[in-house]
Short mmCIF file of C-alpha atoms in Angstrom, two decimals:
data_model
loop_
_atom_site.label_atom_id
_atom_site.label_comp_id
_atom_site.label_asym_id
_atom_site.label_seq_id
_atom_site.Cartn_x
_atom_site.Cartn_y
_atom_site.Cartn_z
CA MET A 1 16.72 15.44 -0.06
CA LYS A 2 18.31 15.75 -3.50
CA ARG A 3 16.95 12.32 -4.42
CA SER A 4 13.46 13.28 -3.26
CA ILE A 5 13.44 16.35 -5.48
CA ALA A 6 14.64 14.31 -8.45
CA LEU A 7 11.96 11.71 -7.73
CA VAL A 8 9.17 14.26 -7.59
CA TRP A 9 10.44 15.71 -10.85
CA ILE A 10 10.54 12.38 -12.65
CA LEU A 11 7.10 11.44 -11.30
CA LEU A 12 5.72 14.67 -12.72
CA LEU A 13 7.50 13.88 -15.97
CA VAL A 14 5.92 10.43 -16.07
CA THR A 15 2.49 11.98 -15.62
CA ALA A 16 3.07 14.80 -18.09
CA PHE A 17 4.49 12.56 -20.82
CA ALA A 18 2.06 9.68 -20.33
CA VAL A 19 1.02 8.78 -23.86
CA ALA A 20 -0.73 5.44 -23.84
CA GLN A 21 -3.51 4.75 -21.35
CA ASP A 22 -3.14 1.17 -20.18
CA ALA A 23 -6.64 0.70 -18.79
CA THR A 24 -9.99 2.43 -18.46
CA ILE A 25 -12.45 2.13 -15.60
CA VAL A 26 -15.75 0.90 -17.07
CA PHE A 27 -17.67 0.05 -13.89
CA VAL A 28 -17.48 1.12 -10.26
CA ASP A 29 -19.56 -0.04 -7.34
CA GLY A 30 -19.04 1.12 -3.74
CA PHE A 31 -15.89 2.82 -2.52
CA VAL A 32 -13.08 2.60 -5.05
CA ASP A 33 -10.05 4.91 -5.14
CA ILE A 34 -7.37 5.43 -7.73
CA GLN A 35 -3.85 6.21 -6.55
CA THR A 36 -1.78 7.49 -9.44
CA GLU A 37 1.88 6.79 -10.03
CA ALA A 38 2.58 10.32 -8.80
CA GLY A 39 0.66 9.67 -5.54
CA ALA A 40 -2.59 11.57 -6.10
CA VAL A 41 -5.63 9.76 -4.69
CA PHE A 42 -9.19 10.31 -5.92
CA PRO A 43 -12.45 8.35 -6.12
CA ALA A 44 -12.66 6.17 -9.22
CA ASP A 45 -15.32 6.98 -11.79
CA PHE A 46 -16.53 5.61 -15.10
CA GLY A 47 -14.15 6.53 -17.89
CA ASP A 48 -11.12 7.22 -15.69
CA GLU A 49 -7.97 6.26 -17.53
CA LEU A 50 -5.11 4.46 -15.84
CA SER A 51 -1.45 4.29 -16.75
CA ALA A 52 1.27 1.91 -15.66
CA GLY A 53 2.06 2.50 -11.99
CA ASP A 54 -1.49 3.48 -11.01
CA ARG A 55 -3.29 1.53 -8.29
CA VAL A 56 -6.99 0.73 -7.90
CA ILE A 57 -7.97 0.35 -4.26
CA THR A 58 -11.33 -1.16 -3.36
CA ASP A 59 -12.91 -1.07 0.09
CA ARG A 60 -14.85 -3.94 1.60
CA ASP A 61 -17.92 -3.11 -0.48
CA GLY A 62 -16.09 -1.77 -3.51
CA GLU A 63 -15.64 -3.37 -6.89
CA ALA A 64 -14.27 -2.07 -10.18
CA GLU A 65 -14.07 -3.27 -13.76
CA LEU A 66 -11.30 -2.19 -16.09
CA GLU A 67 -10.85 -2.52 -19.82
CA LEU A 68 -7.23 -2.91 -20.86
CA GLY A 69 -5.84 -0.94 -23.77
CA THR A 70 -4.32 -4.13 -25.20
CA GLY A 71 -7.58 -6.06 -24.88
CA GLY A 72 -9.00 -7.82 -21.90
CA ASP A 73 -11.17 -7.12 -18.90
CA VAL A 74 -10.24 -7.06 -15.24
CA VAL A 75 -12.65 -7.28 -12.32
CA VAL A 76 -11.10 -6.02 -9.09
CA ALA A 77 -12.80 -7.61 -6.07
CA PRO A 78 -13.51 -5.89 -2.71
CA ASP A 79 -10.65 -5.27 -0.25
CA THR A 80 -8.05 -5.29 -2.99
CA VAL A 81 -5.06 -3.19 -3.94
CA PHE A 82 -4.62 -3.75 -7.66
CA ILE A 83 -1.56 -2.43 -9.51
CA VAL A 84 -1.52 -1.64 -13.22
CA GLY A 85 2.04 -2.21 -14.32
CA ALA A 86 4.15 -2.55 -17.39
CA THR A 87 7.36 -4.38 -17.98
CA THR A 88 9.82 -4.92 -20.78
CA THR A 89 10.47 -8.54 -21.66
CA PRO A 90 14.02 -9.79 -22.29
CA SER A 91 13.21 -9.56 -26.03
CA GLY A 92 12.48 -5.85 -25.58
CA GLN A 93 8.69 -6.06 -25.98
CA ARG A 94 6.56 -3.87 -23.70
CA THR A 95 3.85 -5.83 -21.97
CA GLY A 96 1.31 -5.16 -19.24
CA ARG A 97 1.68 -6.53 -15.75
CA LEU A 98 -1.40 -6.86 -13.53
CA SER A 99 -0.93 -7.53 -9.83
CA ALA A 100 -2.91 -7.75 -6.64
CA ALA A 101 -0.76 -6.49 -3.77
CA ILE A 102 -3.53 -7.87 -1.56
CA GLY A 103 -7.01 -9.17 -2.36
CA SER A 104 -8.14 -10.62 -5.68
CA PHE A 105 -8.99 -9.94 -9.29
CA SER A 106 -10.09 -11.85 -12.33
CA PHE A 107 -8.75 -11.28 -15.82
CA ARG A 108 -10.25 -12.30 -19.14
CA PHE A 109 -8.29 -11.80 -22.32
CA ASN A 110 -10.46 -11.09 -25.35
CA ALA A 111 -8.07 -9.92 -28.05
CA ALA A 112 -5.79 -11.65 -30.53
CA ILE A 113 -3.33 -13.95 -28.80
CA GLY A 114 0.17 -12.58 -28.53
CA ASN A 115 0.12 -9.54 -26.30
CA GLU A 116 -1.40 -10.83 -23.10
CA PRO A 117 -0.21 -9.13 -19.91
CA ARG A 118 1.51 -10.99 -17.14
CA VAL A 119 -0.65 -11.48 -14.06
CA GLY A 120 0.00 -12.24 -10.42
CA SER A 121 1.04 -10.54 -7.22
CA THR A 122 4.11 -8.76 -5.92
CA THR A 123 5.73 -12.12 -5.23
CA SER A 124 4.55 -14.37 -8.05
CA VAL A 125 3.88 -13.79 -11.72
CA ALA A 126 2.36 -15.84 -14.51
CA GLY A 127 2.35 -15.65 -18.27
CA VAL A 128 -1.05 -16.30 -19.80
CA ARG A 129 -2.32 -17.52 -23.19
CA GLY A 130 -5.90 -16.75 -24.25
CA THR A 131 -6.96 -16.98 -20.68
CA GLU A 132 -9.58 -16.32 -18.11
CA VAL A 133 -7.87 -16.50 -14.74
CA ARG A 134 -8.52 -15.53 -11.14
CA VAL A 135 -5.71 -14.37 -8.88
CA TYR A 136 -5.86 -14.17 -5.09
CA THR A 137 -3.15 -12.66 -2.88
CA GLY A 138 -3.26 -13.49 0.81
CA SER A 139 -2.05 -11.51 3.79
CA ASP A 140 0.97 -13.81 4.14
CA GLY A 141 1.97 -13.22 0.51
CA THR A 142 0.57 -16.50 -0.82
CA THR A 143 -0.69 -16.21 -4.40
CA ARG A 144 -3.41 -18.49 -5.74
CA PHE A 145 -4.01 -18.83 -9.49
CA GLU A 146 -7.23 -20.38 -10.81
CA VAL A 147 -7.52 -20.96 -14.56
CA ILE A 148 -11.02 -20.89 -16.01
CA GLU A 149 -10.01 -20.99 -19.68
CA GLY A 150 -6.76 -21.17 -21.59
CA LEU A 151 -3.27 -21.77 -20.24
CA VAL A 152 -1.17 -20.19 -17.51
CA GLU A 153 2.53 -20.63 -16.89
CA ILE A 154 3.95 -19.62 -13.53
CA THR A 155 7.68 -19.12 -13.50
CA ASP A 156 9.31 -19.48 -10.12
CA GLY A 157 13.08 -19.36 -10.40
CA ASP A 158 14.02 -22.20 -12.76
CA THR A 159 10.72 -23.98 -12.26
CA VAL A 160 7.75 -23.53 -14.59
CA VAL A 161 4.32 -24.70 -13.49
CA SER A 162 1.69 -25.04 -16.22
CA LEU A 163 -2.02 -24.83 -15.52
CA ALA A 164 -4.87 -25.74 -17.86
CA ALA A 165 -8.56 -24.93 -17.49
CA ASP A 166 -10.12 -25.89 -14.14
CA GLU A 167 -6.71 -26.18 -12.51
CA ALA A 168 -5.28 -24.10 -9.70
CA VAL A 169 -2.10 -23.72 -7.71
CA GLU A 170 -0.98 -21.80 -4.65
CA VAL A 171 2.48 -20.23 -4.53
CA ALA A 172 3.81 -19.55 -1.04
CA PRO A 173 6.52 -16.91 -0.58
CA GLY A 174 9.96 -18.41 -0.45
CA SER A 175 8.82 -22.00 -0.96
CA GLY A 176 7.41 -21.87 -4.47
CA ALA A 177 4.39 -23.47 -6.08
CA GLY A 178 2.56 -26.30 -4.40
CA ASN A 179 0.78 -29.12 -6.21
CA VAL A 180 -1.59 -28.33 -9.05
CA PHE A 181 -5.16 -29.22 -8.13
CA ALA A 182 -8.62 -29.14 -9.69
CA PHE A 183 -10.94 -26.47 -8.36
CA LEU A 184 -14.65 -25.77 -8.36
CA GLU A 185 -15.50 -23.03 -10.82
CA GLN A 186 -17.10 -20.79 -8.21
CA PRO A 187 -14.79 -18.18 -6.68
CA ILE A 188 -13.49 -19.12 -3.25
CA ASN A 189 -14.53 -17.19 -0.16
CA TYR A 190 -11.51 -14.89 -0.05
CA ALA A 191 -12.01 -13.85 3.59
CA ALA A 192 -12.15 -17.46 4.82
CA TRP A 193 -9.15 -18.49 2.67
CA ASN A 194 -7.14 -15.52 3.89
CA ALA A 195 -8.08 -16.06 7.55
CA ALA A 196 -6.78 -19.65 7.29
CA LEU A 197 -3.48 -18.36 5.82
CA VAL A 198 -3.12 -15.91 8.72
CA GLU A 199 -3.70 -18.70 11.25
CA ASP A 200 -1.08 -20.84 9.48
CA PHE A 201 1.31 -17.91 9.62
CA LEU A 202 0.77 -17.44 13.38
CA ALA A 203 1.48 -21.14 13.91
CA ASP A 204 4.93 -20.69 12.34
CA PRO A 205 5.69 -16.98 12.10
CA ILE A 206 9.46 -17.18 11.79
CA ASP A 207 9.42 -19.48 8.73
CA SER A 208 6.64 -17.44 7.15
CA LEU A 209 8.58 -14.20 7.58
CA ASP A 210 11.70 -15.91 6.20
CA GLY A 211 9.72 -16.81 3.07
CA VAL A 212 8.57 -13.23 2.59
CA SER A 213 12.13 -12.02 3.27
CA ILE A 214 13.36 -14.18 0.38
CA GLU A 215 10.80 -12.56 -1.95
CA MET A 216 11.72 -9.10 -0.65
CA ALA A 217 15.43 -9.85 -1.19
CA GLU A 218 14.71 -10.66 -4.85
CA LEU A 219 12.91 -7.35 -5.33
CA LEU A 220 15.70 -5.46 -3.57
CA ALA A 221 18.32 -7.15 -5.74
CA GLU A 222 16.37 -6.06 -8.83
CA ILE A 223 16.22 -2.47 -7.55
CA GLU A 224 19.94 -2.46 -6.77
CA ARG A 225 20.70 -3.86 -10.23
CA ARG A 226 18.67 -1.19 -12.05
CA ALA A 227 19.19 1.85 -9.82
CA PRO A 228 22.63 2.93 -11.10
CA GLY A 229 21.33 3.01 -14.70
CA ILE A 230 18.31 5.08 -13.66
CA GLU A 231 20.52 7.46 -11.69
CA GLU A 232 22.78 7.90 -14.71
CA ARG A 233 19.88 8.57 -17.07
CA LEU A 234 18.35 11.06 -14.64
CA ALA A 235 21.65 12.92 -14.62
CA GLN A 236 21.73 12.80 -18.45
CA SER A 237 18.20 14.16 -18.55
CA ASP A 238 19.25 17.04 -16.28
CA ALA A 239 22.22 17.78 -18.54
CA LEU A 240 19.96 17.76 -21.62
CA GLY A 241 17.63 20.20 -19.88
CA GLU A 242 20.51 22.57 -19.22
CA GLU A 243 21.69 22.25 -22.80
CA LEU A 244 18.18 23.01 -24.02
CA VAL A 245 18.14 26.27 -22.07
CA LYS A 246 21.58 27.19 -23.41
CA ILE A 247 20.58 26.49 -27.02
CA GLY A 248 17.49 28.65 -26.55
CA GLU A 249 19.56 31.54 -25.20
CA GLU A 250 22.28 31.30 -27.83
CA ASN A 251 20.41 30.21 -30.99
CA GLY A 252 16.80 31.21 -30.45
CA THR A 253 13.41 29.56 -30.07
CA GLU A 254 13.46 27.60 -33.33
CA ALA A 255 16.75 25.89 -32.51
CA ARG A 256 15.46 25.20 -29.01
CA GLN A 257 12.27 23.61 -30.37
CA GLU A 258 14.24 21.44 -32.77
CA PHE A 259 16.57 20.22 -30.02
CA LEU A 260 13.56 19.54 -27.81
CA ARG A 261 11.76 17.58 -30.55
CA GLU A 262 14.75 15.67 -31.92
CA THR A 263 16.80 14.98 -28.81
CA VAL A 264 15.17 15.79 -25.45
CA ALA A 265 11.68 14.38 -26.03
CA PRO A 266 12.80 10.97 -27.41
CA PHE A 267 15.30 10.61 -24.57
CA ARG A 268 12.69 11.46 -21.95
CA ASN A 269 10.13 9.10 -23.51
CA GLU A 270 12.62 6.27 -23.22
CA LEU A 271 13.52 7.32 -19.71
CA ARG A 272 9.83 7.36 -18.80
CA ASP A 273 9.38 3.74 -19.94
CA ASP A 274 12.49 2.62 -18.06
CA PHE A 275 11.43 4.53 -14.99
CA VAL A 276 7.90 3.06 -15.05
CA ASP A 277 9.44 -0.44 -15.19
CA PHE A 278 11.77 0.42 -12.34
CA ARG A 279 9.05 2.02 -10.25
CA PHE A 280 6.91 -1.08 -10.66
CA VAL A 281 9.60 -3.06 -8.85
CA VAL A 282 9.94 -0.33 -6.19
CA LEU A 283 6.17 -0.21 -5.64
CA SER A 284 6.03 -4.01 -5.53
CA ALA A 285 8.56 -3.94 -2.69
CA LEU A 286 6.56 -1.21 -0.97
CA SER A 287 3.31 -3.16 -1.39
CA LEU A 288 4.93 -6.29 0.02
CA ARG A 289 6.04 -4.27 3.06
CA GLN A 290 2.79 -2.32 3.36
CA PHE A 291 0.22 -5.08 2.91
CA VAL A 292 1.96 -8.36 3.71
CA VAL A 293 4.74 -7.66 6.20
CA ALA A 294 2.69 -5.00 8.04
CA ARG A 295 -0.25 -7.39 8.40
CA MET A 296 2.02 -10.21 9.61
CA ALA A 297 3.79 -7.95 12.09
CA GLY A 298 0.51 -6.35 13.18
CA GLU A 299 -0.96 -9.79 13.85
CA MET A 300 2.14 -10.66 15.89
CA ASP A 301 1.97 -7.37 17.82
CA ALA A 302 -1.69 -8.08 18.57
CA ALA A 303 -1.13 -11.72 19.50
CA TYR A 304 1.74 -10.87 21.86
CA PHE A 305 0.59 -7.45 23.06
CA LEU A 306 0.14 -8.77 26.59
CA ASN A 307 3.28 -10.89 26.44
CA PRO A 308 6.00 -8.94 24.59
CA GLY A 309 8.84 -10.91 26.16
CA ASP A 310 7.85 -14.16 24.47
CA PRO A 311 10.93 -15.63 22.72
CA VAL A 312 9.03 -16.38 19.49
CA TYR A 313 7.87 -12.76 19.32
CA ARG A 314 11.36 -11.41 20.10
CA SER A 315 12.87 -13.63 17.42
CA PHE A 316 10.23 -12.44 14.93
CA LEU A 317 11.06 -8.81 15.76
CA ASP A 318 14.78 -9.45 15.23
CA ASP A 319 14.13 -10.90 11.77
CA LEU A 320 11.73 -8.06 11.00
CA GLU A 321 14.37 -5.51 11.92
CA LEU A 322 16.81 -7.04 9.43
CA LEU A 323 14.17 -6.93 6.70
CA ASP A 324 13.29 -3.35 7.55
CA ASP A 325 16.93 -2.23 7.61
CA ARG A 326 17.39 -3.45 4.04
CA PHE A 327 14.06 -1.97 2.96
CA GLU A 328 15.03 1.43 4.34
CA GLU A 329 18.43 1.25 2.68
CA VAL A 330 17.35 0.11 -0.80
CA VAL A 331 13.68 1.02 -1.34
CA VAL A 332 12.97 4.13 0.71
CA PRO A 333 15.36 6.40 -1.26
CA TRP A 334 13.07 5.77 -4.26
CA LEU A 335 9.84 6.56 -2.42
CA VAL A 336 7.95 9.77 -1.74
CA PRO A 337 5.45 10.14 1.13
CA SER A 338 2.52 10.14 -1.29
CA ASP A 339 3.38 6.57 -2.30
CA LEU A 340 1.76 5.42 0.94
CA MET B 1 -28.18 46.32 31.84
CA ARG B 2 -24.47 46.49 31.19
CA LEU B 3 -23.86 43.49 33.43
CA ARG B 4 -26.53 41.49 31.60
CA LEU B 5 -24.89 42.34 28.25
CA LEU B 6 -21.50 41.22 29.55
CA GLY B 7 -23.10 38.00 30.81
CA ILE B 8 -24.63 37.27 27.40
CA LEU B 9 -21.33 38.06 25.72
CA ALA B 10 -19.49 35.71 28.08
CA ALA B 11 -22.04 32.95 27.39
CA VAL B 12 -21.69 33.43 23.62
CA LEU B 13 -17.91 33.29 23.91
CA LEU B 14 -18.13 30.15 26.04
CA VAL B 15 -20.43 28.42 23.52
CA ALA B 16 -18.14 29.48 20.65
CA ALA B 17 -15.10 28.17 22.51
CA CYS B 18 -16.83 24.86 23.23
CA ALA B 19 -17.82 24.52 19.59
CA THR B 20 -14.22 24.79 18.48
CA ILE B 21 -12.78 22.28 20.97
CA PRO B 22 -12.02 19.15 18.98
CA PRO B 23 -13.34 15.86 20.45
CA SER B 24 -9.76 14.65 20.94
CA ALA B 25 -9.18 17.46 23.48
CA ASP B 26 -12.24 16.49 25.51
CA ASP B 27 -11.25 13.90 28.14
CA ASP B 28 -14.84 12.72 28.62
CA LYS B 29 -15.16 11.98 24.91
CA VAL B 30 -11.81 10.18 24.87
CA LEU B 31 -12.97 8.04 27.78
CA GLU B 32 -16.23 7.32 25.95
CA LEU B 33 -14.11 6.03 23.06
CA VAL B 34 -12.13 3.88 25.51
CA ASP B 35 -15.41 2.44 26.84
CA LEU B 36 -16.46 1.60 23.29
CA TRP B 37 -13.17 -0.26 22.72
CA ASN B 38 -14.03 -2.49 25.66
CA ALA B 39 -17.73 -2.88 24.92
CA THR B 40 -17.94 -3.38 21.15
CA SER B 41 -16.61 -5.87 18.63
CA ALA B 42 -13.70 -4.96 16.35
CA ALA B 43 -16.15 -4.82 13.43
CA GLU B 44 -18.34 -2.29 15.24
CA PHE B 45 -15.36 -0.33 16.53
CA SER B 46 -13.70 -0.13 13.12
CA SER B 47 -15.87 2.84 12.11
CA ARG B 48 -14.12 4.77 14.89
CA VAL B 49 -10.55 4.15 13.81
CA GLY B 50 -8.45 6.05 11.32
CA ASN B 51 -6.93 4.65 8.16
CA PRO B 52 -3.94 4.41 8.14
CA PHE B 53 -3.83 3.04 11.67
CA LEU B 54 -0.75 2.57 13.82
CA PHE B 55 -0.74 -0.64 15.84
CA GLY B 56 2.48 -1.20 17.77
CA THR B 57 5.09 -0.20 15.23
CA GLN B 58 3.09 -1.22 12.18
CA VAL B 59 1.15 1.14 9.97
CA LEU B 60 -1.89 -0.73 8.66
CA SER B 61 -3.46 0.80 5.60
CA SER B 62 -6.20 -1.58 4.56
CA SER B 63 -9.49 -1.52 6.44
CA ALA B 64 -9.59 -5.34 6.39
CA ASP B 65 -6.12 -5.50 7.99
CA ILE B 66 -7.05 -2.93 10.64
CA GLU B 67 -10.21 -4.75 11.64
CA ALA B 68 -8.46 -8.14 11.72
CA VAL B 69 -5.57 -6.89 13.87
CA LEU B 70 -7.90 -5.10 16.29
CA ALA B 71 -9.99 -8.28 16.54
CA ARG B 72 -6.82 -10.24 17.35
CA ALA B 73 -5.81 -7.72 20.04
CA LYS B 74 -9.25 -7.84 21.63
CA ALA B 75 -9.42 -11.64 21.41
CA ASN B 76 -6.06 -11.78 23.18
CA GLY B 77 -7.43 -9.75 26.08
CA LEU B 78 -6.41 -6.16 25.40
CA LEU B 79 -8.81 -4.13 27.55
CA LEU B 80 -8.36 -0.44 28.28
CA THR B 81 -9.04 1.20 31.63
CA PRO B 82 -11.19 4.33 31.27
CA GLU B 83 -8.75 6.58 33.08
CA ILE B 84 -6.38 9.10 31.58
CA VAL B 85 -3.02 8.97 33.34
CA GLY B 86 -1.18 11.34 31.01
CA SER B 87 -1.64 13.26 27.81
CA SER B 88 0.14 15.55 25.42
CA ASP B 89 -0.84 17.64 22.41
CA SER B 90 2.49 16.90 20.80
CA VAL B 91 2.29 13.32 19.63
CA SER B 92 5.46 11.30 19.88
CA VAL B 93 5.43 8.02 18.01
CA ASP B 94 7.86 5.15 18.46
CA GLY B 95 9.54 4.02 15.25
CA VAL B 96 9.40 7.32 13.32
CA ASP B 97 12.81 6.57 11.86
CA ARG B 98 11.10 4.01 9.62
CA PHE B 99 9.51 5.34 6.42
CA GLY B 100 5.95 4.15 7.01
CA VAL B 101 5.73 5.29 10.63
CA GLY B 102 7.48 8.56 9.79
CA VAL B 103 4.94 9.39 7.08
CA PHE B 104 2.10 8.37 9.42
CA ALA B 105 3.39 10.73 12.12
CA GLU B 106 3.83 13.60 9.65
CA GLN B 107 0.30 13.22 8.35
CA LEU B 108 -1.50 13.18 11.70
CA PRO B 109 -4.30 15.75 11.86
CA PRO B 110 -3.61 19.03 13.69
CA ASP B 111 -5.90 18.02 16.57
CA ALA B 112 -4.09 14.71 17.16
CA ARG B 113 -3.45 14.09 20.82
CA HIS B 114 -1.49 11.56 22.76
CA VAL B 115 -3.33 9.96 25.70
CA LEU B 116 -1.94 7.43 28.16
CA VAL B 117 -4.34 4.92 29.68
CA PRO B 118 -3.80 1.82 31.81
CA SER B 119 -4.64 -1.49 30.17
CA THR B 120 -4.30 -5.22 30.61
CA ALA B 121 -0.94 -4.81 28.84
CA GLY B 122 0.28 -2.02 31.12
CA THR B 123 0.12 1.62 30.16
CA VAL B 124 -0.69 2.14 26.51
CA SER B 125 -0.44 5.22 24.40
CA LEU B 126 -3.49 6.09 22.33
CA ILE B 127 -3.33 8.54 19.47
CA VAL B 128 -6.69 10.23 19.04
CA GLY B 129 -7.79 12.87 16.57
CA GLY B 130 -10.42 13.80 14.02
CA GLU B 131 -14.04 13.00 14.67
CA ALA B 132 -16.54 10.20 14.02
CA GLU B 133 -20.09 10.37 15.33
CA GLY B 134 -19.21 13.00 17.91
CA LEU B 135 -16.20 11.20 19.36
CA PRO B 136 -12.51 11.37 18.53
CA MET B 137 -11.20 8.68 16.23
CA LEU B 138 -8.58 6.23 17.41
CA LEU B 139 -5.57 6.68 15.13
CA GLY B 140 -3.08 4.43 16.86
CA ILE B 141 -2.17 2.27 19.85
CA GLN B 142 1.33 1.69 21.15
CA ARG B 143 2.58 -0.10 24.22
CA ARG B 144 4.25 2.29 26.71
CA ASN B 145 6.00 0.45 29.50
#
């Protein structure tokens, strides 16, 4: 309960202190919703501004176009959950991160080379250089990258796969990138591609779930690595808040304002950036559970609804329970109900 | 004269009461929904399901996922018998100890109702609530053996 209250507080802080808008909605067709980092959901409209952590959700007839603050356009296709993210590179530079939790989007960079966002899904990410690229995320977690212009580099563990124009690759959860292949410039039929992935999954559900479990384990490890630091900074922020009140009571409004301006605000701005990075990982884990694992398990429940004693199904459920136990232990403490 | 007035008053009260009964509380309407499950495709039926939707122990929150999973269930022979063998206004959901299912259960509409019907998979529990085109919406299906 204490964690939930702290989470709600920091989510409000993120919203209140949001300074840079990362993207703006410039076109909407059909049903498109925005789910903010703090969990509010509302229909998307022209001119709506998005910050890191916000999601754009299109229905089967919905489509949206976004303009990125750093340059570049994104077209979010129907039946897609698109996440606007941000991340800090090892060199300390803040950069955008665009992901499809499910569905597809295309991205075209149209600004000076050097600050392109990273693109991909919750399980696979690519660095881009002066690129036009399409990204598809399937219901089994497979990510497909198609490069129309420029260069894309997909990092998967120690392996780097480079794609030039007219080349594509599919990255399956847990087993990495397949062979690079040439593709026709027209977008694929997402529904047909995804249906084939689901059939492949049902043919070998245990291995498929194992692959997704590997990706989930990586996200959970990242959360576990960062969580203590976030906890500590949240506690520091609380202490600063108490000190601010004390200074106001003892030394007056001017001293309070100075402490707020010089100490509290810079600390909270830094905390906000760290927390947005952290939340991106948390929401990636949630999206993987919500849109990939749930679909896989739902398909299994449906396929075996009349035959729940089947050993393949029972074995799948056992593996799913292990995945869910870890998810509940590591991710759920950082979620609020409005995240769903 | 007084009797006639009381009769009119009773009729008005009856009409008012009927108007406030949610479709989920009307067994005939629930059975009509069950008939539609059996008689229509998943694509047609999808306008009558809630989002999020609970299938088994999974909360599905994309309309494409819901339609695909319902299509799979129907293709694998899940037919419902139009007969209510039990019901409850307090909806109990299996798996509420998990975050997704717990949030789903907390956010059910106030008129949500739990209905047990026989099926080709044994007795199943339907969660119905809300309203679409005069009938309750199907919010979830769980096996109940």
